[in-house]
N, CA, C and O atoms as a Maestro MAE file, in Angstrom:
{
 s_m_m2io_version
 :::
 2.0.0
}

f_m_ct {
 s_m_title
 :::
 protein
 m_atom[320] {
  # First column is atom index #
  i_m_mmod_type
  r_m_x_coord
  r_m_y_coord
  r_m_z_coord
  i_m_residue_number
  s_m_chain_name
  s_m_pdb_residue_name
  s_m_pdb_atom_name
  i_m_atomic_number
  :::
  1 25 10.133 14.344 -1.463 1 A "MET " " N  " 7
  2 3 9.465 14.023 -2.706 1 A "MET " " CA " 6
  3 2 7.959 14.076 -2.452 1 A "MET " " C  " 6
  4 15 7.465 13.439 -1.522 1 A "MET " " O  " 8
  5 25 7.242 14.817 -3.259 2 A "ASP " " N  " 7
  6 3 5.794 14.895 -3.133 2 A "ASP " " CA " 6
  7 2 5.154 13.933 -4.111 2 A "ASP " " C  " 6
  8 15 5.643 13.734 -5.223 2 A "ASP " " O  " 8
  9 25 4.052 13.339 -3.680 3 A "TYR " " N  " 7
  10 3 3.298 12.446 -4.548 3 A "TYR " " CA " 6
  11 2 2.057 13.193 -4.995 3 A "TYR " " C  " 6
  12 15 1.293 13.695 -4.170 3 A "TYR " " O  " 8
  13 25 1.857 13.265 -6.295 4 A "VAL " " N  " 7
  14 3 0.688 13.944 -6.845 4 A "VAL " " CA " 6
  15 2 -0.102 12.919 -7.641 4 A "VAL " " C  " 6
  16 15 0.447 12.246 -8.514 4 A "VAL " " O  " 8
  17 25 -1.378 12.801 -7.344 5 A "GLY " " N  " 7
  18 3 -2.221 11.839 -8.059 5 A "GLY " " CA " 6
  19 2 -3.196 11.199 -7.096 5 A "GLY " " C  " 6
  20 15 -3.364 11.661 -5.968 5 A "GLY " " O  " 8
  21 25 -3.840 10.131 -7.544 6 A "ILE " " N  " 7
  22 3 -4.762 9.443 -6.652 6 A "ILE " " CA " 6
  23 2 -3.963 8.844 -5.507 6 A "ILE " " C  " 6
  24 15 -2.794 8.497 -5.676 6 A "ILE " " O  " 8
  25 25 -4.573 8.724 -4.368 7 A "ASP " " N  " 7
  26 3 -3.852 8.291 -3.173 7 A "ASP " " CA " 6
  27 2 -4.525 7.066 -2.559 7 A "ASP " " C  " 6
  28 15 -5.167 7.163 -1.513 7 A "ASP " " O  " 8
  29 25 -4.375 5.905 -3.219 8 A "PRO " " N  " 7
  30 3 -5.003 4.698 -2.670 8 A "PRO " " CA " 6
  31 2 -4.308 4.270 -1.383 8 A "PRO " " C  " 6
  32 15 -3.174 4.667 -1.113 8 A "PRO " " O  " 8
  33 25 -4.993 3.468 -0.606 9 A "ALA " " N  " 7
  34 3 -4.406 2.954 0.627 9 A "ALA " " CA " 6
  35 2 -3.710 1.631 0.346 9 A "ALA " " C  " 6
  36 15 -4.142 0.846 -0.498 9 A "ALA " " O  " 8
  37 25 -2.633 1.404 1.068 10 A "VAL " " N  " 7
  38 3 -1.878 0.163 0.978 10 A "VAL " " CA " 6
  39 2 -2.070 -0.566 2.298 10 A "VAL " " C  " 6
  40 15 -1.946 0.040 3.363 10 A "VAL " " O  " 8
  41 25 -2.370 -1.858 2.242 11 A "GLY " " N  " 7
  42 3 -2.515 -2.656 3.453 11 A "GLY " " CA " 6
  43 2 -1.192 -3.301 3.822 11 A "GLY " " C  " 6
  44 15 -0.636 -4.069 3.037 11 A "GLY " " O  " 8
  45 25 -0.681 -2.996 5.009 12 A "LEU " " N  " 7
  46 3 0.557 -3.603 5.495 12 A "LEU " " CA " 6
  47 2 0.204 -4.572 6.615 12 A "LEU " " C  " 6
  48 15 -0.346 -4.169 7.639 12 A "LEU " " O  " 8
  49 25 0.520 -5.849 6.420 13 A "GLU " " N  " 7
  50 3 0.189 -6.857 7.425 13 A "GLU " " CA " 6
  51 2 1.331 -6.998 8.424 13 A "GLU " " C  " 6
  52 15 2.490 -7.167 8.044 13 A "GLU " " O  " 8
  53 25 0.988 -6.926 9.696 14 A "CYS " " N  " 7
  54 3 1.964 -7.090 10.766 14 A "CYS " " CA " 6
  55 2 2.335 -8.568 10.864 14 A "CYS " " C  " 6
  56 15 1.455 -9.426 10.931 14 A "CYS " " O  " 8
  57 25 3.620 -8.862 10.872 15 A "SER " " N  " 7
  58 3 4.051 -10.260 10.958 15 A "SER " " CA " 6
  59 2 3.859 -10.819 12.371 15 A "SER " " C  " 6
  60 15 3.922 -12.032 12.571 15 A "SER " " O  " 8
  61 25 3.626 -9.941 13.345 16 A "HIS " " N  " 7
  62 3 3.437 -10.394 14.727 16 A "HIS " " CA " 6
  63 2 1.973 -10.732 15.024 16 A "HIS " " C  " 6
  64 15 1.668 -11.844 15.453 16 A "HIS " " O  " 8
  65 25 1.070 -9.776 14.796 17 A "CYS " " N  " 7
  66 3 -0.339 -9.991 15.163 17 A "CYS " " CA " 6
  67 2 -1.256 -10.197 13.962 17 A "CYS " " C  " 6
  68 15 -2.444 -10.475 14.131 17 A "CYS " " O  " 8
  69 25 -0.718 -10.064 12.756 18 A "LYS " " N  " 7
  70 3 -1.449 -10.275 11.495 18 A "LYS " " CA " 6
  71 2 -2.485 -9.191 11.193 18 A "LYS " " C  " 6
  72 15 -3.262 -9.332 10.249 18 A "LYS " " O  " 8
  73 25 -2.506 -8.118 11.974 19 A "HIS " " N  " 7
  74 3 -3.412 -7.002 11.689 19 A "HIS " " CA " 6
  75 2 -2.939 -6.290 10.421 19 A "HIS " " C  " 6
  76 15 -1.738 -6.144 10.190 19 A "HIS " " O  " 8
  77 25 -3.891 -5.853 9.611 20 A "VAL " " N  " 7
  78 3 -3.550 -5.113 8.400 20 A "VAL " " CA " 6
  79 2 -3.788 -3.628 8.661 20 A "VAL " " C  " 6
  80 15 -4.922 -3.190 8.851 20 A "VAL " " O  " 8
  81 25 -2.706 -2.872 8.666 21 A "SER " " N  " 7
  82 3 -2.791 -1.423 8.839 21 A "SER " " CA " 6
  83 2 -2.863 -0.782 7.462 21 A "SER " " C  " 6
  84 15 -2.017 -1.041 6.605 21 A "SER " " O  " 8
  85 25 -3.875 0.056 7.249 22 A "ARG " " N  " 7
  86 3 -4.043 0.707 5.950 22 A "ARG " " CA " 6
  87 2 -3.366 2.069 5.996 22 A "ARG " " C  " 6
  88 15 -3.669 2.908 6.843 22 A "ARG " " O  " 8
  89 25 -2.441 2.265 5.060 23 A "VAL " " N  " 7
  90 3 -1.647 3.492 4.998 23 A "VAL " " CA " 6
  91 2 -1.825 4.095 3.614 23 A "VAL " " C  " 6
  92 15 -1.683 3.384 2.619 23 A "VAL " " O  " 8
  93 25 -2.132 5.393 3.518 24 A "PRO " " N  " 7
  94 3 -2.204 6.012 2.190 24 A "PRO " " CA " 6
  95 2 -0.851 5.905 1.492 24 A "PRO " " C  " 6
  96 15 0.196 5.946 2.138 24 A "PRO " " O  " 8
  97 25 -0.883 5.767 0.172 25 A "TYR " " N  " 7
  98 3 0.354 5.653 -0.603 25 A "TYR " " CA " 6
  99 2 1.290 6.812 -0.303 25 A "TYR " " C  " 6
  100 15 2.495 6.613 -0.153 25 A "TYR " " O  " 8
  101 25 0.748 8.021 -0.214 26 A "SER " " N  " 7
  102 3 1.603 9.183 0.054 26 A "SER " " CA " 6
  103 2 2.296 9.050 1.408 26 A "SER " " C  " 6
  104 15 3.456 9.436 1.554 26 A "SER " " O  " 8
  105 25 1.589 8.504 2.397 27 A "GLY " " N  " 7
  106 3 2.188 8.297 3.715 27 A "GLY " " CA " 6
  107 2 3.267 7.233 3.696 27 A "GLY " " C  " 6
  108 15 4.307 7.381 4.337 27 A "GLY " " O  " 8
  109 25 3.018 6.151 2.952 28 A "LEU " " N  " 7
  110 3 4.009 5.088 2.843 28 A "LEU " " CA " 6
  111 2 5.247 5.581 2.105 28 A "LEU " " C  " 6
  112 15 6.376 5.263 2.478 28 A "LEU " " O  " 8
  113 25 5.019 6.363 1.051 29 A "LEU " " N  " 7
  114 3 6.146 6.923 0.306 29 A "LEU " " CA " 6
  115 2 6.982 7.837 1.204 29 A "LEU " " C  " 6
  116 15 8.211 7.828 1.132 29 A "LEU " " O  " 8
  117 25 6.314 8.622 2.048 30 A "ALA " " N  " 7
  118 3 7.033 9.501 2.981 30 A "ALA " " CA " 6
  119 2 7.857 8.683 3.975 30 A "ALA " " C  " 6
  120 15 8.998 9.035 4.273 30 A "ALA " " O  " 8
  121 25 7.278 7.586 4.491 31 A "LEU " " N  " 7
  122 3 8.027 6.725 5.411 31 A "LEU " " CA " 6
  123 2 9.274 6.156 4.741 31 A "LEU " " C  " 6
  124 15 10.358 6.137 5.325 31 A "LEU " " O  " 8
  125 25 9.101 5.697 3.511 32 A "VAL " " N  " 7
  126 3 10.214 5.076 2.789 32 A "VAL " " CA " 6
  127 2 11.307 6.088 2.497 32 A "VAL " " C  " 6
  128 15 12.486 5.812 2.722 32 A "VAL " " O  " 8
  129 25 10.928 7.254 1.998 33 A "THR " " N  " 7
  130 3 11.948 8.244 1.632 33 A "THR " " CA " 6
  131 2 12.648 8.818 2.866 33 A "THR " " C  " 6
  132 15 13.799 9.245 2.783 33 A "THR " " O  " 8
  133 25 11.954 8.831 4.013 34 A "ASP " " N  " 7
  134 3 12.575 9.300 5.259 34 A "ASP " " CA " 6
  135 2 13.262 8.167 6.018 34 A "ASP " " C  " 6
  136 15 13.772 8.373 7.120 34 A "ASP " " O  " 8
  137 25 13.274 6.962 5.423 35 A "GLU " " N  " 7
  138 3 13.880 5.770 6.019 35 A "GLU " " CA " 6
  139 2 13.305 5.478 7.397 35 A "GLU " " C  " 6
  140 15 14.040 5.146 8.326 35 A "GLU " " O  " 8
  141 25 11.978 5.605 7.524 36 A "GLN " " N  " 7
  142 3 11.284 5.284 8.766 36 A "GLN " " CA " 6
  143 2 10.506 3.990 8.575 36 A "GLN " " C  " 6
  144 15 10.344 3.512 7.452 36 A "GLN " " O  " 8
  145 25 10.029 3.429 9.675 37 A "GLN " " N  " 7
  146 3 9.256 2.196 9.613 37 A "GLN " " CA " 6
  147 2 7.822 2.472 10.019 37 A "GLN " " C  " 6
  148 15 7.551 3.384 10.800 37 A "GLN " " O  " 8
  149 25 6.909 1.681 9.485 38 A "ALA " " N  " 7
  150 3 5.499 1.825 9.833 38 A "ALA " " CA " 6
  151 2 5.230 1.105 11.150 38 A "ALA " " C  " 6
  152 15 5.820 0.064 11.437 38 A "ALA " " O  " 8
  153 25 4.336 1.672 11.935 39 A "GLU " " N  " 7
  154 3 3.954 1.056 13.200 39 A "GLU " " CA " 6
  155 2 2.613 0.360 13.025 39 A "GLU " " C  " 6
  156 15 1.694 0.919 12.426 39 A "GLU " " O  " 8
  157 25 2.497 -0.859 13.547 40 A "CYS " " N  " 7
  158 3 1.227 -1.584 13.490 40 A "CYS " " CA " 6
  159 2 0.205 -0.833 14.341 40 A "CYS " " C  " 6
  160 15 0.482 -0.490 15.491 40 A "CYS " " O  " 8
  161 25 -0.968 -0.580 13.779 41 A "LEU " " N  " 7
  162 3 -2.001 0.158 14.506 41 A "LEU " " CA " 6
  163 2 -2.660 -0.685 15.593 41 A "LEU " " C  " 6
  164 15 -3.324 -0.138 16.473 41 A "LEU " " O  " 8
  165 25 -2.490 -2.011 15.550 42 A "ALA " " N  " 7
  166 3 -3.104 -2.885 16.548 42 A "ALA " " CA " 6
  167 2 -2.180 -3.137 17.744 42 A "ALA " " C  " 6
  168 15 -2.581 -2.946 18.892 42 A "ALA " " O  " 8
  169 25 -0.944 -3.564 17.474 43 A "CYS " " N  " 7
  170 3 -0.053 -3.944 18.577 43 A "CYS " " CA " 6
  171 2 1.090 -2.961 18.812 43 A "CYS " " C  " 6
  172 15 1.807 -3.081 19.806 43 A "CYS " " O  " 8
  173 25 1.273 -1.988 17.911 44 A "GLY " " N  " 7
  174 3 2.285 -0.963 18.108 44 A "GLY " " CA " 6
  175 2 3.704 -1.347 17.721 44 A "GLY " " C  " 6
  176 15 4.618 -0.529 17.829 44 A "GLY " " O  " 8
  177 25 3.898 -2.584 17.270 45 A "ARG " " N  " 7
  178 3 5.247 -2.995 16.864 45 A "ARG " " CA " 6
  179 2 5.609 -2.362 15.532 45 A "ARG " " C  " 6
  180 15 4.739 -2.084 14.707 45 A "ARG " " O  " 8
  181 25 6.903 -2.138 15.332 46 A "LEU " " N  " 7
  182 3 7.363 -1.642 14.039 46 A "LEU " " CA " 6
  183 2 7.322 -2.791 13.047 46 A "LEU " " C  " 6
  184 15 7.737 -3.910 13.348 46 A "LEU " " O  " 8
  185 25 6.819 -2.493 11.867 47 A "MET " " N  " 7
  186 3 6.702 -3.522 10.841 47 A "MET " " CA " 6
  187 2 7.947 -3.489 9.971 47 A "MET " " C  " 6
  188 15 8.187 -2.521 9.249 47 A "MET " " O  " 8
  189 25 8.718 -4.527 10.042 48 A "LEU " " N  " 7
  190 3 9.965 -4.637 9.297 48 A "LEU " " CA " 6
  191 2 9.716 -5.530 8.086 48 A "LEU " " C  " 6
  192 15 9.793 -6.754 8.187 48 A "LEU " " O  " 8
  193 25 9.425 -4.935 6.974 49 A "HIS " " N  " 7
  194 3 9.116 -5.688 5.759 49 A "HIS " " CA " 6
  195 2 10.063 -5.283 4.655 49 A "HIS " " C  " 6
  196 15 10.843 -4.344 4.812 49 A "HIS " " O  " 8
  197 25 10.000 -5.996 3.523 50 A "ASP " " N  " 7
  198 3 10.857 -5.631 2.415 50 A "ASP " " CA " 6
  199 2 10.185 -4.654 1.468 50 A "ASP " " C  " 6
  200 15 10.450 -4.688 0.266 50 A "ASP " " O  " 8
  201 25 9.337 -3.800 1.968 51 A "TRP " " N  " 7
  202 3 8.778 -2.739 1.129 51 A "TRP " " CA " 6
  203 2 9.587 -1.469 1.309 51 A "TRP " " C  " 6
  204 15 9.101 -0.377 1.014 51 A "TRP " " O  " 8
  205 25 10.808 -1.596 1.786 52 A "THR " " N  " 7
  206 3 11.592 -0.428 2.176 52 A "THR " " CA " 6
  207 2 12.260 0.317 1.031 52 A "THR " " C  " 6
  208 15 13.127 1.154 1.282 52 A "THR " " O  " 8
  209 25 11.897 0.048 -0.196 53 A "THR " " N  " 7
  210 3 12.409 0.863 -1.293 53 A "THR " " CA " 6
  211 2 11.235 1.468 -2.034 53 A "THR " " C  " 6
  212 15 10.150 0.888 -2.080 53 A "THR " " O  " 8
  213 25 11.451 2.609 -2.600 54 A "VAL " " N  " 7
  214 3 10.394 3.280 -3.350 54 A "VAL " " CA " 6
  215 2 9.914 2.393 -4.488 54 A "VAL " " C  " 6
  216 15 8.718 2.353 -4.776 54 A "VAL " " O  " 8
  217 25 10.826 1.682 -5.138 55 A "ALA " " N  " 7
  218 3 10.445 0.815 -6.259 55 A "ALA " " CA " 6
  219 2 9.466 -0.265 -5.815 55 A "ALA " " C  " 6
  220 15 8.504 -0.556 -6.526 55 A "ALA " " O  " 8
  221 25 9.699 -0.862 -4.653 56 A "VAL " " N  " 7
  222 3 8.794 -1.897 -4.155 56 A "VAL " " CA " 6
  223 2 7.427 -1.296 -3.856 56 A "VAL " " C  " 6
  224 15 6.401 -1.887 -4.193 56 A "VAL " " O  " 8
  225 25 7.405 -0.129 -3.228 57 A "VAL " " N  " 7
  226 3 6.137 0.541 -2.927 57 A "VAL " " CA " 6
  227 2 5.390 0.847 -4.223 57 A "VAL " " C  " 6
  228 15 4.182 0.628 -4.307 57 A "VAL " " O  " 8
  229 25 6.093 1.349 -5.224 58 A "GLN " " N  " 7
  230 3 5.444 1.654 -6.500 58 A "GLN " " CA " 6
  231 2 4.899 0.393 -7.154 58 A "GLN " " C  " 6
  232 15 3.827 0.430 -7.760 58 A "GLN " " O  " 8
  233 25 5.612 -0.717 -7.045 59 A "ASN " " N  " 7
  234 3 5.118 -1.977 -7.607 59 A "ASN " " CA " 6
  235 2 3.864 -2.456 -6.894 59 A "ASN " " C  " 6
  236 15 2.959 -2.995 -7.531 59 A "ASN " " O  " 8
  237 25 3.797 -2.267 -5.576 60 A "ILE " " N  " 7
  238 3 2.592 -2.626 -4.826 60 A "ILE " " CA " 6
  239 2 1.406 -1.827 -5.354 60 A "ILE " " C  " 6
  240 15 0.346 -2.391 -5.624 60 A "ILE " " O  " 8
  241 25 1.581 -0.522 -5.500 61 A "ILE " " N  " 7
  242 3 0.502 0.341 -5.980 61 A "ILE " " CA " 6
  243 2 0.114 -0.034 -7.399 61 A "ILE " " C  " 6
  244 15 -1.073 -0.121 -7.712 61 A "ILE " " O  " 8
  245 25 1.089 -0.256 -8.254 62 A "ARG " " N  " 7
  246 3 0.814 -0.623 -9.650 62 A "ARG " " CA " 6
  247 2 -0.013 -1.913 -9.711 62 A "ARG " " C  " 6
  248 15 -0.960 -2.012 -10.490 62 A "ARG " " O  " 8
  249 25 0.351 -2.893 -8.889 63 A "LYS " " N  " 7
  250 3 -0.375 -4.170 -8.861 63 A "LYS " " CA " 6
  251 2 -1.820 -3.957 -8.416 63 A "LYS " " C  " 6
  252 15 -2.744 -4.499 -9.023 63 A "LYS " " O  " 8
  253 25 -2.019 -3.168 -7.358 64 A "ARG " " N  " 7
  254 3 -3.381 -2.905 -6.850 64 A "ARG " " CA " 6
  255 2 -4.219 -2.155 -7.890 64 A "ARG " " C  " 6
  256 15 -5.403 -2.443 -8.060 64 A "ARG " " O  " 8
  257 25 -3.610 -1.206 -8.576 65 A "MET " " N  " 7
  258 3 -4.338 -0.454 -9.596 65 A "MET " " CA " 6
  259 2 -4.704 -1.358 -10.769 65 A "MET " " C  " 6
  260 15 -5.805 -1.247 -11.308 65 A "MET " " O  " 8
  261 25 -3.804 -2.246 -11.172 66 A "ASP " " N  " 7
  262 3 -4.110 -3.202 -12.239 66 A "ASP " " CA " 6
  263 2 -5.265 -4.110 -11.833 66 A "ASP " " C  " 6
  264 15 -6.157 -4.379 -12.637 66 A "ASP " " O  " 8
  265 25 -5.251 -4.584 -10.585 67 A "GLN " " N  " 7
  266 3 -6.336 -5.433 -10.095 67 A "GLN " " CA " 6
  267 2 -7.662 -4.682 -10.105 67 A "GLN " " C  " 6
  268 15 -8.690 -5.237 -10.491 67 A "GLN " " O  " 8
  269 25 -7.639 -3.427 -9.684 68 A "ALA " " N  " 7
  270 3 -8.864 -2.623 -9.667 68 A "ALA " " CA " 6
  271 2 -9.378 -2.397 -11.083 68 A "ALA " " C  " 6
  272 15 -10.584 -2.467 -11.322 68 A "ALA " " O  " 8
  273 25 -8.478 -2.128 -12.024 69 A "ASN " " N  " 7
  274 3 -8.895 -1.922 -13.417 69 A "ASN " " CA " 6
  275 2 -9.468 -3.193 -14.020 69 A "ASN " " C  " 6
  276 15 -10.455 -3.136 -14.754 69 A "ASN " " O  " 8
  277 25 -8.863 -4.348 -13.723 70 A "GLU " " N  " 7
  278 3 -9.376 -5.619 -14.229 70 A "GLU " " CA " 6
  279 2 -10.769 -5.897 -13.670 70 A "GLU " " C  " 6
  280 15 -11.652 -6.352 -14.396 70 A "GLU " " O  " 8
  281 25 -10.964 -5.625 -12.390 71 A "ALA " " N  " 7
  282 3 -12.272 -5.832 -11.770 71 A "ALA " " CA " 6
  283 2 -13.312 -4.910 -12.401 71 A "ALA " " C  " 6
  284 15 -14.454 -5.318 -12.617 71 A "ALA " " O  " 8
  285 25 -12.927 -3.683 -12.695 72 A "LYS " " N  " 7
  286 3 -13.845 -2.731 -13.321 72 A "LYS " " CA " 6
  287 2 -14.247 -3.216 -14.709 72 A "LYS " " C  " 6
  288 15 -15.420 -3.143 -15.074 72 A "LYS " " O  " 8
  289 25 -13.286 -3.710 -15.485 73 A "VAL " " N  " 7
  290 3 -13.580 -4.225 -16.829 73 A "VAL " " CA " 6
  291 2 -14.531 -5.411 -16.734 73 A "VAL " " C  " 6
  292 15 -15.464 -5.519 -17.529 73 A "VAL " " O  " 8
  293 25 -14.304 -6.308 -15.764 74 A "ARG " " N  " 7
  294 3 -15.195 -7.466 -15.593 74 A "ARG " " CA " 6
  295 2 -16.614 -7.024 -15.258 74 A "ARG " " C  " 6
  296 15 -17.579 -7.608 -15.751 74 A "ARG " " O  " 8
  297 25 -16.748 -5.989 -14.418 75 A "ARG " " N  " 7
  298 3 -18.086 -5.495 -14.061 75 A "ARG " " CA " 6
  299 2 -18.786 -4.910 -15.282 75 A "ARG " " C  " 6
  300 15 -19.976 -5.147 -15.489 75 A "ARG " " O  " 8
  301 25 -18.053 -4.147 -16.091 76 A "VAL " " N  " 7
  302 3 -18.632 -3.522 -17.283 76 A "VAL " " CA " 6
  303 2 -19.066 -4.592 -18.274 76 A "VAL " " C  " 6
  304 15 -20.161 -4.510 -18.831 76 A "VAL " " O  " 8
  305 25 -18.218 -5.600 -18.502 77 A "VAL " " N  " 7
  306 3 -18.545 -6.679 -19.440 77 A "VAL " " CA " 6
  307 2 -19.728 -7.476 -18.924 77 A "VAL " " C  " 6
  308 15 -20.597 -7.866 -19.705 77 A "VAL " " O  " 8
  309 25 -19.778 -7.725 -17.623 78 A "HIS " " N  " 7
  310 3 -20.863 -8.509 -17.033 78 A "HIS " " CA " 6
  311 2 -22.204 -7.789 -17.180 78 A "HIS " " C  " 6
  312 15 -23.228 -8.432 -17.412 78 A "HIS " " O  " 8
  313 25 -22.205 -6.473 -17.046 79 A "HIS " " N  " 7
  314 3 -23.446 -5.700 -17.127 79 A "HIS " " CA " 6
  315 2 -23.839 -5.359 -18.558 79 A "HIS " " C  " 6
  316 15 -24.915 -4.802 -18.774 79 A "HIS " " O  " 8
  317 25 -23.011 -5.670 -19.528 80 A "ALA " " N  " 7
  318 3 -23.316 -5.338 -20.930 80 A "ALA " " CA " 6
  319 2 -24.292 -6.315 -21.542 80 A "ALA " " C  " 6
  320 15 -24.651 -6.179 -22.711 80 A "ALA " " O  " 8
  :::
 }
 m_bond[319] {
  # First column is bond index #
  i_m_from
  i_m_to
  i_m_order
  :::
  1 1 2 1
  2 2 3 1
  3 3 4 2
  4 3 5 1
  5 5 6 1
  6 6 7 1
  7 7 8 2
  8 7 9 1
  9 9 10 1
  10 10 11 1
  11 11 12 2
  12 11 13 1
  13 13 14 1
  14 14 15 1
  15 15 16 2
  16 15 17 1
  17 17 18 1
  18 18 19 1
  19 19 20 2
  20 19 21 1
  21 21 22 1
  22 22 23 1
  23 23 24 2
  24 23 25 1
  25 25 26 1
  26 26 27 1
  27 27 28 2
  28 27 29 1
  29 29 30 1
  30 30 31 1
  31 31 32 2
  32 31 33 1
  33 33 34 1
  34 34 35 1
  35 35 36 2
  36 35 37 1
  37 37 38 1
  38 38 39 1
  39 39 40 2
  40 39 41 1
  41 41 42 1
  42 42 43 1
  43 43 44 2
  44 43 45 1
  45 45 46 1
  46 46 47 1
  47 47 48 2
  48 47 49 1
  49 49 50 1
  50 50 51 1
  51 51 52 2
  52 51 53 1
  53 53 54 1
  54 54 55 1
  55 55 56 2
  56 55 57 1
  57 57 58 1
  58 58 59 1
  59 59 60 2
  60 59 61 1
  61 61 62 1
  62 62 63 1
  63 63 64 2
  64 63 65 1
  65 65 66 1
  66 66 67 1
  67 67 68 2
  68 67 69 1
  69 69 70 1
  70 70 71 1
  71 71 72 2
  72 71 73 1
  73 73 74 1
  74 74 75 1
  75 75 76 2
  76 75 77 1
  77 77 78 1
  78 78 79 1
  79 79 80 2
  80 79 81 1
  81 81 82 1
  82 82 83 1
  83 83 84 2
  84 83 85 1
  85 85 86 1
  86 86 87 1
  87 87 88 2
  88 87 89 1
  89 89 90 1
  90 90 91 1
  91 91 92 2
  92 91 93 1
  93 93 94 1
  94 94 95 1
  95 95 96 2
  96 95 97 1
  97 97 98 1
  98 98 99 1
  99 99 100 2
  100 99 101 1
  101 101 102 1
  102 102 103 1
  103 103 104 2
  104 103 105 1
  105 105 106 1
  106 106 107 1
  107 107 108 2
  108 107 109 1
  109 109 110 1
  110 110 111 1
  111 111 112 2
  112 111 113 1
  113 113 114 1
  114 114 115 1
  115 115 116 2
  116 115 117 1
  117 117 118 1
  118 118 119 1
  119 119 120 2
  120 119 121 1
  121 121 122 1
  122 122 123 1
  123 123 124 2
  124 123 125 1
  125 125 126 1
  126 126 127 1
  127 127 128 2
  128 127 129 1
  129 129 130 1
  130 130 131 1
  131 131 132 2
  132 131 133 1
  133 133 134 1
  134 134 135 1
  135 135 136 2
  136 135 137 1
  137 137 138 1
  138 138 139 1
  139 139 140 2
  140 139 141 1
  141 141 142 1
  142 142 143 1
  143 143 144 2
  144 143 145 1
  145 145 146 1
  146 146 147 1
  147 147 148 2
  148 147 149 1
  149 149 150 1
  150 150 151 1
  151 151 152 2
  152 151 153 1
  153 153 154 1
  154 154 155 1
  155 155 156 2
  156 155 157 1
  157 157 158 1
  158 158 159 1
  159 159 160 2
  160 159 161 1
  161 161 162 1
  162 162 163 1
  163 163 164 2
  164 163 165 1
  165 165 166 1
  166 166 167 1
  167 167 168 2
  168 167 169 1
  169 169 170 1
  170 170 171 1
  171 171 172 2
  172 171 173 1
  173 173 174 1
  174 174 175 1
  175 175 176 2
  176 175 177 1
  177 177 178 1
  178 178 179 1
  179 179 180 2
  180 179 181 1
  181 181 182 1
  182 182 183 1
  183 183 184 2
  184 183 185 1
  185 185 186 1
  186 186 187 1
  187 187 188 2
  188 187 189 1
  189 189 190 1
  190 190 191 1
  191 191 192 2
  192 191 193 1
  193 193 194 1
  194 194 195 1
  195 195 196 2
  196 195 197 1
  197 197 198 1
  198 198 199 1
  199 199 200 2
  200 199 201 1
  201 201 202 1
  202 202 203 1
  203 203 204 2
  204 203 205 1
  205 205 206 1
  206 206 207 1
  207 207 208 2
  208 207 209 1
  209 209 210 1
  210 210 211 1
  211 211 212 2
  212 211 213 1
  213 213 214 1
  214 214 215 1
  215 215 216 2
  216 215 217 1
  217 217 218 1
  218 218 219 1
  219 219 220 2
  220 219 221 1
  221 221 222 1
  222 222 223 1
  223 223 224 2
  224 223 225 1
  225 225 226 1
  226 226 227 1
  227 227 228 2
  228 227 229 1
  229 229 230 1
  230 230 231 1
  231 231 232 2
  232 231 233 1
  233 233 234 1
  234 234 235 1
  235 235 236 2
  236 235 237 1
  237 237 238 1
  238 238 239 1
  239 239 240 2
  240 239 241 1
  241 241 242 1
  242 242 243 1
  243 243 244 2
  244 243 245 1
  245 245 246 1
  246 246 247 1
  247 247 248 2
  248 247 249 1
  249 249 250 1
  250 250 251 1
  251 251 252 2
  252 251 253 1
  253 253 254 1
  254 254 255 1
  255 255 256 2
  256 255 257 1
  257 257 258 1
  258 258 259 1
  259 259 260 2
  260 259 261 1
  261 261 262 1
  262 262 263 1
  263 263 264 2
  264 263 265 1
  265 265 266 1
  266 266 267 1
  267 267 268 2
  268 267 269 1
  269 269 270 1
  270 270 271 1
  271 271 272 2
  272 271 273 1
  273 273 274 1
  274 274 275 1
  275 275 276 2
  276 275 277 1
  277 277 278 1
  278 278 279 1
  279 279 280 2
  280 279 281 1
  281 281 282 1
  282 282 283 1
  283 283 284 2
  284 283 285 1
  285 285 286 1
  286 286 287 1
  287 287 288 2
  288 287 289 1
  289 289 290 1
  290 290 291 1
  291 291 292 2
  292 291 293 1
  293 293 294 1
  294 294 295 1
  295 295 296 2
  296 295 297 1
  297 297 298 1
  298 298 299 1
  299 299 300 2
  300 299 301 1
  301 301 302 1
  302 302 303 1
  303 303 304 2
  304 303 305 1
  305 305 306 1
  306 306 307 1
  307 307 308 2
  308 307 309 1
  309 309 310 1
  310 310 311 1
  311 311 312 2
  312 311 313 1
  313 313 314 1
  314 314 315 1
  315 315 316 2
  316 315 317 1
  317 317 318 1
  318 318 319 1
  319 319 320 2
  :::
 }
}
């Protein structure tokens, strides 16, 4: 499955070392569809989280985009 559109990064926090690895949405979607796990960029452990379905990944992106849009609206209103 190819992802076409903006490609924001998703932060995945390692439950072991608490490092946040930033993964592009397209990369995370590829991991999920190939049933692979993300590796922590700090300690190298596989991150076993419940983002293992495409629906969960899409909800993460949707939430981040909503937050970004709300912040943009606040900036525009503040500067008006």
